[in-house]
XYZ file of C-alpha atoms in Angstrom:
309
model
C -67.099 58.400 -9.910
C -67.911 59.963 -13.402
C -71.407 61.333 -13.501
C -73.394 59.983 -16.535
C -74.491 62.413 -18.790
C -77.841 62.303 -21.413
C -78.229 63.156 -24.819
C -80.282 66.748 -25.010
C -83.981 66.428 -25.744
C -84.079 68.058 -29.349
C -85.420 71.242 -30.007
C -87.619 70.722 -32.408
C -90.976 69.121 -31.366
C -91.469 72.504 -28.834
C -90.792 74.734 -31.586
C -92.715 73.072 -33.793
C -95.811 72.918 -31.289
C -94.780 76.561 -30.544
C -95.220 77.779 -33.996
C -98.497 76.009 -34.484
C -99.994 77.568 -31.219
C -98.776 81.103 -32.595
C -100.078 80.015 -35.732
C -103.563 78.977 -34.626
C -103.729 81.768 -31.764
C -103.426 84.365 -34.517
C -105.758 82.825 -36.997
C -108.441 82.832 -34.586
C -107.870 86.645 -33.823
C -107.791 87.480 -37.235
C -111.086 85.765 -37.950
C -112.777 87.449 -34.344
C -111.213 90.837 -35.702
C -113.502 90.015 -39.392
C -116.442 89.207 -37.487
C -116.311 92.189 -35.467
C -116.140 94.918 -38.084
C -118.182 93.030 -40.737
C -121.008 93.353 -37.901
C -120.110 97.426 -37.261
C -120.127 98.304 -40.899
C -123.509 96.469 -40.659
C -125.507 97.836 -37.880
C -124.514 101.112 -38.705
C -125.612 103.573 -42.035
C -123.386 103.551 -44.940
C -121.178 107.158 -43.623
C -117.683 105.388 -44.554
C -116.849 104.713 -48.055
C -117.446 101.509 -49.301
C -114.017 100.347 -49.686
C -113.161 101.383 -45.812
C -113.858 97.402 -44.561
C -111.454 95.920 -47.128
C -109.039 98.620 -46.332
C -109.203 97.518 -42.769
C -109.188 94.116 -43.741
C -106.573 94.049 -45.606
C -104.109 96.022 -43.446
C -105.354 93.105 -40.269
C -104.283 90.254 -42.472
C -100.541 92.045 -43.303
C -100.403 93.197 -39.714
C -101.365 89.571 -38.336
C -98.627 87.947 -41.409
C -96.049 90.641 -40.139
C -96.546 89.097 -36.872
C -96.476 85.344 -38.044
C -93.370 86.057 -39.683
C -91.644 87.973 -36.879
C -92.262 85.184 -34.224
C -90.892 82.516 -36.625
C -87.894 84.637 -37.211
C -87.596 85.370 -33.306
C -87.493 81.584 -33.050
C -85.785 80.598 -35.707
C -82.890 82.578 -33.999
C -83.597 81.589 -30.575
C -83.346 78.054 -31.694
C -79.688 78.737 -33.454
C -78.384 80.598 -30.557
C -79.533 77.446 -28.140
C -77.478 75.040 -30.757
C -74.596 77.646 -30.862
C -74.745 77.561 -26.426
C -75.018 73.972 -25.980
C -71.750 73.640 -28.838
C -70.206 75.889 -26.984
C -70.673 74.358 -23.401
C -69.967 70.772 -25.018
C -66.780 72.784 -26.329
C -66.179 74.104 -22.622
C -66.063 70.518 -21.355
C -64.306 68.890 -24.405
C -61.540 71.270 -23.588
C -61.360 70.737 -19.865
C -61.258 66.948 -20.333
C -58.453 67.468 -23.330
C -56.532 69.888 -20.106
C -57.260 67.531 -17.648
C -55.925 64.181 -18.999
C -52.327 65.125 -19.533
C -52.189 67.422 -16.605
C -53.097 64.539 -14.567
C -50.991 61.911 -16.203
C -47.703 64.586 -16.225
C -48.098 65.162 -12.192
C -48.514 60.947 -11.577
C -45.507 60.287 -13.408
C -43.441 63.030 -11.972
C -44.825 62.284 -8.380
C -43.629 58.859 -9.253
C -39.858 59.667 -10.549
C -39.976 61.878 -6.966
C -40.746 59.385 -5.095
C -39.145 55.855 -6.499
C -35.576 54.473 -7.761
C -36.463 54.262 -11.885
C -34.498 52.168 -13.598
C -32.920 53.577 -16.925
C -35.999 51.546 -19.095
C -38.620 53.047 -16.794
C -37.166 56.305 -16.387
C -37.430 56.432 -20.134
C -40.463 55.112 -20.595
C -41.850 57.813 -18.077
C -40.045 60.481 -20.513
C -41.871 59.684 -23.478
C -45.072 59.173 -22.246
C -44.966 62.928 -20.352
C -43.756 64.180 -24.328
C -46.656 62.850 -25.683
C -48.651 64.648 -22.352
C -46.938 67.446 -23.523
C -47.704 67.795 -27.275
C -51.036 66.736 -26.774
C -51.444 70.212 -24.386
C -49.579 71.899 -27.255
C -51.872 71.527 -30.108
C -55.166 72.319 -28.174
C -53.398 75.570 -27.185
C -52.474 75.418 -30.590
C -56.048 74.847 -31.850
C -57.812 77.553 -29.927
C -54.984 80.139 -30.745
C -55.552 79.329 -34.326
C -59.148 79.527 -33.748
C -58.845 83.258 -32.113
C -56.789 84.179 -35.408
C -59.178 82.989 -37.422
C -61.557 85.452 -36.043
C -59.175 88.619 -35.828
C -59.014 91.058 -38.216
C -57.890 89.601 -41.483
C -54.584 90.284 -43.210
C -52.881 89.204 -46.603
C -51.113 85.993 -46.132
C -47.628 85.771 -47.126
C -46.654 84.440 -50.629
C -43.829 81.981 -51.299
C -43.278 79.853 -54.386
C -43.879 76.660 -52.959
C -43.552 72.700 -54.250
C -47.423 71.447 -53.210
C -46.378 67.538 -53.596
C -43.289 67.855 -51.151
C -45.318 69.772 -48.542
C -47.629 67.105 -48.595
C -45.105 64.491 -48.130
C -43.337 67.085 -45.291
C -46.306 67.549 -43.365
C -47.215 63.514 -43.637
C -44.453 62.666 -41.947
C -45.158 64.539 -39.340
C -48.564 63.499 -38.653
C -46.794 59.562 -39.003
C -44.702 61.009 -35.979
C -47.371 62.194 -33.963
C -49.460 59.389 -34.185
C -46.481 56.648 -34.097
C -47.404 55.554 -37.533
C -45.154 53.704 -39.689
C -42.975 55.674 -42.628
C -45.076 55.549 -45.902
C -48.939 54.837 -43.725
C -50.158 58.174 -45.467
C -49.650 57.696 -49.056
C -49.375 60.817 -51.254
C -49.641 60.991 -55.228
C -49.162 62.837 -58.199
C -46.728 66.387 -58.844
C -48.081 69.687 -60.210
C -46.312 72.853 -60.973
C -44.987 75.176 -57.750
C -47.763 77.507 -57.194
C -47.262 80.838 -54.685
C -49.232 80.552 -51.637
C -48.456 81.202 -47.595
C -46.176 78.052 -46.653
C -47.765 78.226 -43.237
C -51.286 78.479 -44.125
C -50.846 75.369 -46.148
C -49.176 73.070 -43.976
C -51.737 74.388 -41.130
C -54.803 72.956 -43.436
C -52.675 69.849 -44.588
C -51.576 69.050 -40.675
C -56.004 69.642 -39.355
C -57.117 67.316 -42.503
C -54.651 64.902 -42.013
C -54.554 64.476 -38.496
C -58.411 64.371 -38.827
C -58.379 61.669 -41.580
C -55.506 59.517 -39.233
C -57.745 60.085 -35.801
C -61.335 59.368 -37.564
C -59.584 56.096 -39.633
C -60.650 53.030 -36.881
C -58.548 50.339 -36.193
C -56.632 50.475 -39.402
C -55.304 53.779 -40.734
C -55.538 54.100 -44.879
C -55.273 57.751 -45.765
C -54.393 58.785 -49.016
C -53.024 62.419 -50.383
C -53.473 63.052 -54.007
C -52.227 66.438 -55.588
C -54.073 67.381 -59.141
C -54.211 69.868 -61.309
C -57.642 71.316 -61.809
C -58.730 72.067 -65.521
C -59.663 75.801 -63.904
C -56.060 76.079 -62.291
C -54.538 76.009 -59.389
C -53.893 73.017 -57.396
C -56.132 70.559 -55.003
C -55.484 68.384 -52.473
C -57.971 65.667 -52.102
C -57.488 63.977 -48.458
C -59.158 60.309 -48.354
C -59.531 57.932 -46.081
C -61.423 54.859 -44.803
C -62.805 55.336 -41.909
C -66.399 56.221 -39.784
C -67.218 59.072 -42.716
C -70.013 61.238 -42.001
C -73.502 61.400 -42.452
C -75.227 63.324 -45.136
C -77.175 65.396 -42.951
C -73.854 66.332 -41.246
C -71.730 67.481 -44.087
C -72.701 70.948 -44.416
C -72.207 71.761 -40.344
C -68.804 70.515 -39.826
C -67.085 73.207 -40.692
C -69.313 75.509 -37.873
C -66.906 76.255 -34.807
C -67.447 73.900 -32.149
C -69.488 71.362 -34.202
C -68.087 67.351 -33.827
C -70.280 64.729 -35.612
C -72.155 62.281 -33.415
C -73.603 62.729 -30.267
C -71.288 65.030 -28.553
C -71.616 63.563 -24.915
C -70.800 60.409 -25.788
C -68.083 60.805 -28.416
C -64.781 59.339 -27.526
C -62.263 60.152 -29.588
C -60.511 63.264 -28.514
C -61.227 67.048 -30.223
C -62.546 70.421 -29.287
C -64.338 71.060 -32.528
C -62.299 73.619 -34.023
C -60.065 71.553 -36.469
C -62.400 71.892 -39.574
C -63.224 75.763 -38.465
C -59.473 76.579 -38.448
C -59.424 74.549 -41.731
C -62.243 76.323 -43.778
C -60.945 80.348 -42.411
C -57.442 79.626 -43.041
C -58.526 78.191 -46.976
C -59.975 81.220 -47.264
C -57.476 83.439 -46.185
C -55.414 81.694 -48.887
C -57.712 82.762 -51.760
C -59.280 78.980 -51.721
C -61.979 76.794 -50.927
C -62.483 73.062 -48.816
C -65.441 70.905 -49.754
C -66.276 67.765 -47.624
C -67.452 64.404 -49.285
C -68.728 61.450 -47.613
C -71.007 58.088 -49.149
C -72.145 58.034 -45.620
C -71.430 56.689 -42.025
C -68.178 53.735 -41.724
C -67.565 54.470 -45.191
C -64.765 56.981 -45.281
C -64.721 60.815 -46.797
C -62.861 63.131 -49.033
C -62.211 66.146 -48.152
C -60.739 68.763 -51.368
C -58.837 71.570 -50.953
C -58.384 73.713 -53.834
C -56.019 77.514 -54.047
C -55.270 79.439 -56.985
C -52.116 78.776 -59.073
């Protein structure tokens, strides 16, 4: 029996109430720390200079703002490495369900050919369905390895004079494949001049956005691939489809490791987070740039690759 999991309380009403109670706390102390010498430079005789209680004054307030400031900072980060820890742990189990599934489907079916008389329509039947277990294990190994070469050291990517339209079309197809999508469901326009980039950077971006466009589409799939020329050079790709989009708020975080839109207990479409990651580091290792666009939730999104002619 699965064990029902709950949304995590969010962090920001106790940081909030934190910061105030830091806030307040310090305020307070400041204010004693006034009182207290403003009643010592006046019980006693006028030794000091006169400018000695502003001096110390002065120097409490920036020593009491240094101190604001550092505990918001302290927080601040606290806060981001709490967000980072629960993406990761949601990542953890993401990945364990994504290992699980086909593991467990591949050792029914085999236990099952074992075990029974197939006929030649089951038998097959049992074949393609352990594939599909199969390549589904192969691109999240595929997905973290990318995601671990993101991070290594960086080197220049290969250049070869490529056609951008045809790799479009190329790497369509594929995602038609994997999916079991009908020729011609991804529809790509336009034709711009060959440009020189890495041929497997490329169709590693193309396969993440449109695989990503095709899985996030809803019942019906409606992607669309156009190719341009941009007035500054170069070419872009501009990936569209029609499907849950994403909401404002969300559109500068998608591209953080780990990070899926929507509540990511309760999500159930499958991914580890890392598609959009490998996406953005592998655009720029090509000398180019990926910007997400979205009129908001269940009403599709763009997203624009652009590289240098």
């Amino acid at each position: 029996m699965t064990r029902p999991r709950t949304r995590p309380a969010s962090l920001a009403v106790p940081i909030v109430n934190g910061i105030v109670l830091m806030l307040v706390t310090l305020v307070l102390t400041v204010l004693y720390n006034m009182a207290v010498v403003t009643d010592w430079f006046r019980d006693r005789p006028p030794v000091a200079p006169s400018w000695l209680p502003t001096l110390v004054l002065v120097a409490g307030w920036v020593m009491g703002l240094a101190v604001i400031v550092g505990l918001i900072l302290f927080v601040v980060s606290l806060a981001r490495q709490i967000r980072l820890n629960q993406r990761q742990q949601n990542f953890i189990d993401s990945v364990t369900h994504e290992l699980k599934s086909p593991l467990t489907s591949l050792k029914l079916h085999l236990e099952t050919i074992q075990r029974r008389q197939l006929t030649p329509e089951q038998l097959a039947g049992f074949t393609a369905t352990m594939l599909a277990d199969v390549e589904r294990l192969g691109l999240l190994i595929d997905h973290v390895l990318e995601a671990a070469r993101a991070e290594a050291v960086r080197r220049p990517p290969r250049r070869e004079r490529v056609e951008p339209a045809d790799r479009v079309r190329a790497v369509a197809r594929l995602v038609e494949g994997r999916f079991g999508l009908a020729s011609g469901t991804i529809k790509v326009h336009g034709e711009v001049a060959p440009i020189e980039t890495d041929p497997g950077g490329l169709d590693l971006v193309l396969t993440n956005l449109l695989d990503n466009a095709v899985k996030y589409s809803g019942d019906e799939v409606k992607v669309r691939v156009t190719v341009t020329a941009p007035p500054s050079g170069g070419v872009a790709f501009a990936v569209a489809d029609a499907g849950v989009g994403i909401p404002k708020s969300q559109l500068r975080r998608i591209f953080h490791r780990f990070h899926r839109v929507g509540n990511e207990l309760t999500r159930i479409r499958q991914g580890t987070g890392l598609g959009l990651y490998i996406v953005k580091e592998t655009a720029r290792q090509l000398g180019g740039t990926i910007r997400a666009e979205s009129p908001g939730e269940h009403q599709g999104s763009v997203f624009t690759l652009t590289l240098p002619g």
